[in-house]
């Protein structure tokens, strides 16, 4: 079965098999049998409205065939275009980019004429130029590179001829016939440099001098032939008129080379230019022909003070991201946290806009059905500020998800009118009902600090904002430009109604991806270290993770020999898991938080950082007391060591050699063990041994006296001294035995 897709090339043949036309499919309606094609062989083609059934029938009857070779792609993409080619291409794209996505209206001849007429009135373009750009864009498969120039088919436009004879080029003026002399000079490259310097010095700045003033100052500065003194001042001497470039020549090269935006920005200032001189064609809503055609995304600092989720202390004001559908004005997603305006915050909001809201609301104990908040799609494009949506991260959206990011210029909040307006709408709804409102940027003397009124955590505040969003999505949109189809169906213009109606009648190709694909493309990237003791240690948050797969692979055993780093993705809102990324494939290894770090798993990224800072601060505060305790203990240790040294030296002295000291180690250890047993043995129901028997009447003391008396009567004092060691050993043994038998 032959199936049609956009950009398919179809060759139609006559009865003899000769080529009649090669048509490219530009657009296919979802709910009808209509499609639009264009003949790429025609020099001045127009979009052709036909039916898919007609084309499929021709294919089945072999009166047509699908071509796999695209001549435009082959000729435009073989080699890298030059900088000049790119400049011409970008200028052409700039002329038509605001209208080409208005499908299928752009293919209607009457509506296309109105769009082109608006461009002519507001930007001064020529209708022939716009039509040529559109034809080239459509014939090449709606690719920007299709607007690259084909100089091989052209002459030499724009090439300036030089006068080989030195004679003045251009048409002669009527006054020259009367004066019978040439007025003006030929403009060479050196003269152009002087023109550019004069324009920069005397025209392109905030003084807003007229162009004539810049010309006069140029003549005085660069074309004088000397100076004459007059009243102490040096006055430039101007040569005759025929030796000077004319004002018309100066204007000609000014208008030919000028960058209007650059000049106006320098003369007006960037902010004023954006507000008063900006390009604004038609209704801002026209760029979105259906739900999901364009999302707007932006952030603001919430006008509320919040508290920490654990210690309930103030944490300041949150950052709020909204994602809004231009066609329906529906809030498609949001993110609330303490992240600064960044890729992380923006992408969390974008992820929320493209995933199921039922599961999202359930996390905040809110029960809804998918019909109450049906936004779970990826848009065709989204408009955002250039700060957090430029570079590698944004490229991943285009490459992995097929979503085109369109960044606004600096200070061009007016390019996102609907999301900018929404901040005011949400403030008006939330300020009367949420405590901790920041009413003024500067606190008056004696006024209570608004942070002391904070009572809600980020999670509690998010729940309230979700409920307000659900209310807004069911509110009437003031001044919504209903078209005739909407009026005929008596459509009430709430965001939810407009979204549902648009999905049925203005479908523009919103698409879905699996949750894993979306999150892998959106989640921030980081680096973790494989360790033997802390598992997969995420360096940023100082949390360890593990996985059955990496344990079975023996990663932690290998890490005892040498650690290594692995790339990961993570969700700052859910610290229970991180994901190790595999190279060159869409695969990952989920890793769960280790039990010793489980206190962090329910905290947001910023709350983890705050908690760890709190722990570090508590430890720092407690250190002086700990150091004092440690110092006191070290003094007692040193004292005990010194007393031990003193007693040992007093008893042992130099009377023993090293060999003599080492003799009898086993017997000494046995004796010490028996002494310890005697002192530490238990007798239930009685007091400690030290308090149970009077030391003066103890069996040990009596036994010692008896032994000493018996021995002293039989042994002389000298003999006692010589046998002192044996006596002490024997005496201690008897003492222990008597105590044991007592």
PDB file of N, CA, C and O in Angstrom, residues 497-546:
ATOM      1  N   UNK A 497     -11.386  24.470  26.205  1.00  0.00           N
ATOM      2  CA  UNK A 497     -12.240  24.314  25.025  1.00  0.00           C
ATOM      3  C   UNK A 497     -11.467  24.574  23.734  1.00  0.00           C
ATOM      4  O   UNK A 497     -11.640  23.864  22.738  1.00  0.00           O
ATOM      5  N   UNK A 498     -10.633  25.605  23.744  1.00  0.00           N
ATOM      6  CA  UNK A 498      -9.852  25.923  22.548  1.00  0.00           C
ATOM      7  C   UNK A 498      -8.871  24.810  22.222  1.00  0.00           C
ATOM      8  O   UNK A 498      -8.650  24.486  21.048  1.00  0.00           O
ATOM      9  N   UNK A 499      -8.265  24.228  23.241  1.00  0.00           N
ATOM     10  CA  UNK A 499      -7.334  23.117  23.014  1.00  0.00           C
ATOM     11  C   UNK A 499      -8.069  21.925  22.389  1.00  0.00           C
ATOM     12  O   UNK A 499      -7.627  21.373  21.379  1.00  0.00           O
ATOM     13  N   UNK A 500      -9.177  21.522  23.000  1.00  0.00           N
ATOM     14  CA  UNK A 500      -9.914  20.359  22.497  1.00  0.00           C
ATOM     15  C   UNK A 500     -10.455  20.611  21.099  1.00  0.00           C
ATOM     16  O   UNK A 500     -10.411  19.733  20.230  1.00  0.00           O
ATOM     17  N   UNK A 501     -10.967  21.822  20.853  1.00  0.00           N
ATOM     18  CA  UNK A 501     -11.472  22.150  19.521  1.00  0.00           C
ATOM     19  C   UNK A 501     -10.339  22.152  18.503  1.00  0.00           C
ATOM     20  O   UNK A 501     -10.489  21.643  17.384  1.00  0.00           O
ATOM     21  N   UNK A 502      -9.212  22.712  18.879  1.00  0.00           N
ATOM     22  CA  UNK A 502      -8.076  22.763  17.963  1.00  0.00           C
ATOM     23  C   UNK A 502      -7.525  21.392  17.638  1.00  0.00           C
ATOM     24  O   UNK A 502      -7.108  21.140  16.500  1.00  0.00           O
ATOM     25  N   UNK A 503      -7.514  20.477  18.611  1.00  0.00           N
ATOM     26  CA  UNK A 503      -7.028  19.119  18.338  1.00  0.00           C
ATOM     27  C   UNK A 503      -7.916  18.406  17.326  1.00  0.00           C
ATOM     28  O   UNK A 503      -7.448  17.532  16.588  1.00  0.00           O
ATOM     29  N   UNK A 504      -9.202  18.789  17.265  1.00  0.00           N
ATOM     30  CA  UNK A 504     -10.109  18.178  16.302  1.00  0.00           C
ATOM     31  C   UNK A 504     -10.110  18.884  14.951  1.00  0.00           C
ATOM     32  O   UNK A 504     -10.279  18.240  13.908  1.00  0.00           O
ATOM     33  N   UNK A 505      -9.881  20.196  14.956  1.00  0.00           N
ATOM     34  CA  UNK A 505     -10.068  20.965  13.729  1.00  0.00           C
ATOM     35  C   UNK A 505      -8.823  21.685  13.228  1.00  0.00           C
ATOM     36  O   UNK A 505      -8.805  22.150  12.094  1.00  0.00           O
ATOM     37  N   UNK A 506      -7.786  21.842  14.061  1.00  0.00           N
ATOM     38  CA  UNK A 506      -6.586  22.570  13.662  1.00  0.00           C
ATOM     39  C   UNK A 506      -5.334  21.792  14.038  1.00  0.00           C
ATOM     40  O   UNK A 506      -4.352  22.350  14.511  1.00  0.00           O
ATOM     41  N   UNK A 507      -5.387  20.498  13.842  1.00  0.00           N
ATOM     42  CA  UNK A 507      -4.252  19.663  14.242  1.00  0.00           C
ATOM     43  C   UNK A 507      -3.014  20.024  13.420  1.00  0.00           C
ATOM     44  O   UNK A 507      -3.068  20.103  12.196  1.00  0.00           O
ATOM     45  N   UNK A 508      -1.904  20.276  14.090  1.00  0.00           N
ATOM     46  CA  UNK A 508      -0.699  20.742  13.398  1.00  0.00           C
ATOM     47  C   UNK A 508       0.481  19.793  13.561  1.00  0.00           C
ATOM     48  O   UNK A 508       1.596  20.120  13.193  1.00  0.00           O
ATOM     49  N   UNK A 509       0.229  18.623  14.124  1.00  0.00           N
ATOM     50  CA  UNK A 509       1.321  17.649  14.185  1.00  0.00           C
ATOM     51  C   UNK A 509       2.014  17.549  15.520  1.00  0.00           C
ATOM     52  O   UNK A 509       3.193  17.200  15.569  1.00  0.00           O
ATOM     53  N   UNK A 510       1.321  17.885  16.636  1.00  0.00           N
ATOM     54  CA  UNK A 510       1.943  17.632  17.929  1.00  0.00           C
ATOM     55  C   UNK A 510       2.196  16.139  18.052  1.00  0.00           C
ATOM     56  O   UNK A 510       1.453  15.317  17.523  1.00  0.00           O
ATOM     57  N   UNK A 511       3.231  15.773  18.727  1.00  0.00           N
ATOM     58  CA  UNK A 511       3.626  14.372  18.782  1.00  0.00           C
ATOM     59  C   UNK A 511       4.035  14.006  20.191  1.00  0.00           C
ATOM     60  O   UNK A 511       4.199  14.863  21.057  1.00  0.00           O
ATOM     61  N   UNK A 512       4.173  12.726  20.408  1.00  0.00           N
ATOM     62  CA  UNK A 512       4.558  12.245  21.728  1.00  0.00           C
ATOM     63  C   UNK A 512       5.779  11.357  21.599  1.00  0.00           C
ATOM     64  O   UNK A 512       6.053  10.781  20.545  1.00  0.00           O
ATOM     65  N   UNK A 513       6.523  11.297  22.645  1.00  0.00           N
ATOM     66  CA  UNK A 513       7.644  10.370  22.779  1.00  0.00           C
ATOM     67  C   UNK A 513       7.456   9.636  24.099  1.00  0.00           C
ATOM     68  O   UNK A 513       6.685  10.046  24.951  1.00  0.00           O
ATOM     69  N   UNK A 514       8.175   8.543  24.265  1.00  0.00           N
ATOM     70  CA  UNK A 514       8.093   7.839  25.530  1.00  0.00           C
ATOM     71  C   UNK A 514       8.643   8.724  26.643  1.00  0.00           C
ATOM     72  O   UNK A 514       9.469   9.604  26.411  1.00  0.00           O
ATOM     73  N   UNK A 515       8.188   8.456  27.834  1.00  0.00           N
ATOM     74  CA  UNK A 515       8.630   9.256  28.971  1.00  0.00           C
ATOM     75  C   UNK A 515      10.134   9.173  29.142  1.00  0.00           C
ATOM     76  O   UNK A 515      10.800  10.171  29.466  1.00  0.00           O
ATOM     77  N   UNK A 516      10.696   7.989  28.912  1.00  0.00           N
ATOM     78  CA  UNK A 516      12.145   7.837  29.061  1.00  0.00           C
ATOM     79  C   UNK A 516      12.905   8.655  28.022  1.00  0.00           C
ATOM     80  O   UNK A 516      13.945   9.249  28.324  1.00  0.00           O
ATOM     81  N   UNK A 517      12.398   8.688  26.787  1.00  0.00           N
ATOM     82  CA  UNK A 517      13.064   9.480  25.746  1.00  0.00           C
ATOM     83  C   UNK A 517      13.043  10.964  26.088  1.00  0.00           C
ATOM     84  O   UNK A 517      14.052  11.657  25.931  1.00  0.00           O
ATOM     85  N   UNK A 518      11.900  11.438  26.551  1.00  0.00           N
ATOM     86  CA  UNK A 518      11.786  12.856  26.894  1.00  0.00           C
ATOM     87  C   UNK A 518      12.718  13.198  28.045  1.00  0.00           C
ATOM     88  O   UNK A 518      13.476  14.169  27.993  1.00  0.00           O
ATOM     89  N   UNK A 519      12.679  12.389  29.070  1.00  0.00           N
ATOM     90  CA  UNK A 519      13.461  12.711  30.257  1.00  0.00           C
ATOM     91  C   UNK A 519      14.958  12.581  30.005  1.00  0.00           C
ATOM     92  O   UNK A 519      15.746  13.364  30.530  1.00  0.00           O
ATOM     93  N   UNK A 520      15.341  11.595  29.215  1.00  0.00           N
ATOM     94  CA  UNK A 520      16.763  11.451  28.936  1.00  0.00           C
ATOM     95  C   UNK A 520      17.280  12.651  28.150  1.00  0.00           C
ATOM     96  O   UNK A 520      18.424  13.080  28.316  1.00  0.00           O
ATOM     97  N   UNK A 521      16.429  13.206  27.270  1.00  0.00           N
ATOM     98  CA  UNK A 521      16.844  14.383  26.506  1.00  0.00           C
ATOM     99  C   UNK A 521      16.841  15.647  27.353  1.00  0.00           C
ATOM    100  O   UNK A 521      17.622  16.561  27.105  1.00  0.00           O
ATOM    101  N   UNK A 522      15.967  15.684  28.370  1.00  0.00           N
ATOM    102  CA  UNK A 522      15.795  16.906  29.144  1.00  0.00           C
ATOM    103  C   UNK A 522      16.597  16.942  30.428  1.00  0.00           C
ATOM    104  O   UNK A 522      16.981  18.014  30.889  1.00  0.00           O
ATOM    105  N   UNK A 523      16.828  15.779  31.041  1.00  0.00           N
ATOM    106  CA  UNK A 523      17.456  15.783  32.356  1.00  0.00           C
ATOM    107  C   UNK A 523      18.867  16.361  32.305  1.00  0.00           C
ATOM    108  O   UNK A 523      19.596  16.144  31.347  1.00  0.00           O
ATOM    109  N   UNK A 524      19.230  17.081  33.342  1.00  0.00           N
ATOM    110  CA  UNK A 524      20.605  17.594  33.415  1.00  0.00           C
ATOM    111  C   UNK A 524      21.613  16.449  33.429  1.00  0.00           C
ATOM    112  O   UNK A 524      21.305  15.339  33.885  1.00  0.00           O
ATOM    113  N   UNK A 525      22.777  16.729  32.900  1.00  0.00           N
ATOM    114  CA  UNK A 525      23.852  15.747  32.900  1.00  0.00           C
ATOM    115  C   UNK A 525      24.825  16.055  34.035  1.00  0.00           C
ATOM    116  O   UNK A 525      24.978  17.204  34.452  1.00  0.00           O
ATOM    117  N   UNK A 526      25.478  15.032  34.524  1.00  0.00           N
ATOM    118  CA  UNK A 526      26.460  15.205  35.581  1.00  0.00           C
ATOM    119  C   UNK A 526      27.508  14.116  35.505  1.00  0.00           C
ATOM    120  O   UNK A 526      27.532  13.296  34.581  1.00  0.00           O
ATOM    121  N   UNK A 527      28.360  14.082  36.500  1.00  0.00           N
ATOM    122  CA  UNK A 527      29.428  13.092  36.566  1.00  0.00           C
ATOM    123  C   UNK A 527      29.416  12.445  37.943  1.00  0.00           C
ATOM    124  O   UNK A 527      29.309  13.134  38.961  1.00  0.00           O
ATOM    125  N   UNK A 528      29.511  11.119  37.982  1.00  0.00           N
ATOM    126  CA  UNK A 528      29.598  10.378  39.238  1.00  0.00           C
ATOM    127  C   UNK A 528      30.897   9.580  39.248  1.00  0.00           C
ATOM    128  O   UNK A 528      31.467   9.278  38.201  1.00  0.00           O
ATOM    129  N   UNK A 529      31.331   9.231  40.450  1.00  0.00           N
ATOM    130  CA  UNK A 529      32.573   8.484  40.619  1.00  0.00           C
ATOM    131  C   UNK A 529      32.254   7.099  41.166  1.00  0.00           C
ATOM    132  O   UNK A 529      31.507   6.971  42.153  1.00  0.00           O
ATOM    133  N   UNK A 530      32.808   6.068  40.553  1.00  0.00           N
ATOM    134  CA  UNK A 530      32.627   4.702  41.033  1.00  0.00           C
ATOM    135  C   UNK A 530      33.628   4.463  42.160  1.00  0.00           C
ATOM    136  O   UNK A 530      34.840   4.534  41.960  1.00  0.00           O
ATOM    137  N   UNK A 531      33.107   4.208  43.371  1.00  0.00           N
ATOM    138  CA  UNK A 531      33.949   3.999  44.543  1.00  0.00           C
ATOM    139  C   UNK A 531      33.658   2.634  45.157  1.00  0.00           C
ATOM    140  O   UNK A 531      32.633   2.006  44.850  1.00  0.00           O
ATOM    141  N   UNK A 532      34.523   2.186  46.049  1.00  0.00           N
ATOM    142  CA  UNK A 532      34.303   0.895  46.698  1.00  0.00           C
ATOM    143  C   UNK A 532      33.500   1.011  47.981  1.00  0.00           C
ATOM    144  O   UNK A 532      32.963   0.011  48.465  1.00  0.00           O
ATOM    145  N   UNK A 533      33.398   2.240  48.542  1.00  0.00           N
ATOM    146  CA  UNK A 533      32.732   2.405  49.825  1.00  0.00           C
ATOM    147  C   UNK A 533      31.435   3.213  49.747  1.00  0.00           C
ATOM    148  O   UNK A 533      30.501   2.968  50.504  1.00  0.00           O
ATOM    149  N   UNK A 534      31.352   4.164  48.808  1.00  0.00           N
ATOM    150  CA  UNK A 534      30.149   4.990  48.665  1.00  0.00           C
ATOM    151  C   UNK A 534      29.378   4.703  47.386  1.00  0.00           C
ATOM    152  O   UNK A 534      28.555   5.502  46.958  1.00  0.00           O
ATOM    153  N   UNK A 535      29.663   3.572  46.755  1.00  0.00           N
ATOM    154  CA  UNK A 535      28.933   3.194  45.560  1.00  0.00           C
ATOM    155  C   UNK A 535      29.204   4.144  44.401  1.00  0.00           C
ATOM    156  O   UNK A 535      30.309   4.661  44.226  1.00  0.00           O
ATOM    157  N   UNK A 536      28.156   4.394  43.599  1.00  0.00           N
ATOM    158  CA  UNK A 536      28.236   5.381  42.515  1.00  0.00           C
ATOM    159  C   UNK A 536      28.022   6.740  43.170  1.00  0.00           C
ATOM    160  O   UNK A 536      26.897   7.152  43.430  1.00  0.00           O
ATOM    161  N   UNK A 537      29.098   7.441  43.434  1.00  0.00           N
ATOM    162  CA  UNK A 537      29.028   8.658  44.250  1.00  0.00           C
ATOM    163  C   UNK A 537      28.832   9.861  43.347  1.00  0.00           C
ATOM    164  O   UNK A 537      29.697  10.210  42.543  1.00  0.00           O
ATOM    165  N   UNK A 538      27.651  10.485  43.488  1.00  0.00           N
ATOM    166  CA  UNK A 538      27.303  11.669  42.692  1.00  0.00           C
ATOM    167  C   UNK A 538      27.994  12.866  43.334  1.00  0.00           C
ATOM    168  O   UNK A 538      27.610  13.333  44.402  1.00  0.00           O
ATOM    169  N   UNK A 539      29.004  13.378  42.641  1.00  0.00           N
ATOM    170  CA  UNK A 539      29.867  14.404  43.232  1.00  0.00           C
ATOM    171  C   UNK A 539      29.123  15.680  43.577  1.00  0.00           C
ATOM    172  O   UNK A 539      29.442  16.348  44.561  1.00  0.00           O
ATOM    173  N   UNK A 540      28.111  16.064  42.772  1.00  0.00           N
ATOM    174  CA  UNK A 540      27.431  17.336  42.981  1.00  0.00           C
ATOM    175  C   UNK A 540      26.685  17.361  44.310  1.00  0.00           C
ATOM    176  O   UNK A 540      26.812  18.301  45.095  1.00  0.00           O
ATOM    177  N   UNK A 541      25.882  16.306  44.567  1.00  0.00           N
ATOM    178  CA  UNK A 541      25.059  16.288  45.769  1.00  0.00           C
ATOM    179  C   UNK A 541      25.658  15.464  46.900  1.00  0.00           C
ATOM    180  O   UNK A 541      25.063  15.362  47.972  1.00  0.00           O
ATOM    181  N   UNK A 542      26.811  14.817  46.631  1.00  0.00           N
ATOM    182  CA  UNK A 542      27.492  14.027  47.658  1.00  0.00           C
ATOM    183  C   UNK A 542      26.582  12.924  48.192  1.00  0.00           C
ATOM    184  O   UNK A 542      26.401  12.744  49.401  1.00  0.00           O
ATOM    185  N   UNK A 543      26.000  12.161  47.256  1.00  0.00           N
ATOM    186  CA  UNK A 543      25.098  11.061  47.591  1.00  0.00           C
ATOM    187  C   UNK A 543      25.569   9.819  46.839  1.00  0.00           C
ATOM    188  O   UNK A 543      25.968   9.899  45.678  1.00  0.00           O
ATOM    189  N   UNK A 544      25.502   8.671  47.496  1.00  0.00           N
ATOM    190  CA  UNK A 544      25.929   7.420  46.892  1.00  0.00           C
ATOM    191  C   UNK A 544      24.759   6.588  46.409  1.00  0.00           C
ATOM    192  O   UNK A 544      23.683   6.585  47.007  1.00  0.00           O
ATOM    193  N   UNK A 545      24.975   5.850  45.318  1.00  0.00           N
ATOM    194  CA  UNK A 545      23.935   5.021  44.707  1.00  0.00           C
ATOM    195  C   UNK A 545      24.514   3.647  44.373  1.00  0.00           C
ATOM    196  O   UNK A 545      25.730   3.473  44.303  1.00  0.00           O
ATOM    197  N   UNK A 546      23.619   2.696  44.151  1.00  0.00           N
ATOM    198  CA  UNK A 546      24.048   1.366  43.750  1.00  0.00           C
ATOM    199  C   UNK A 546      23.056   0.780  42.765  1.00  0.00           C
ATOM    200  O   UNK A 546      21.961   1.320  42.572  1.00  0.00           O
TER     201      UNK A 546
END
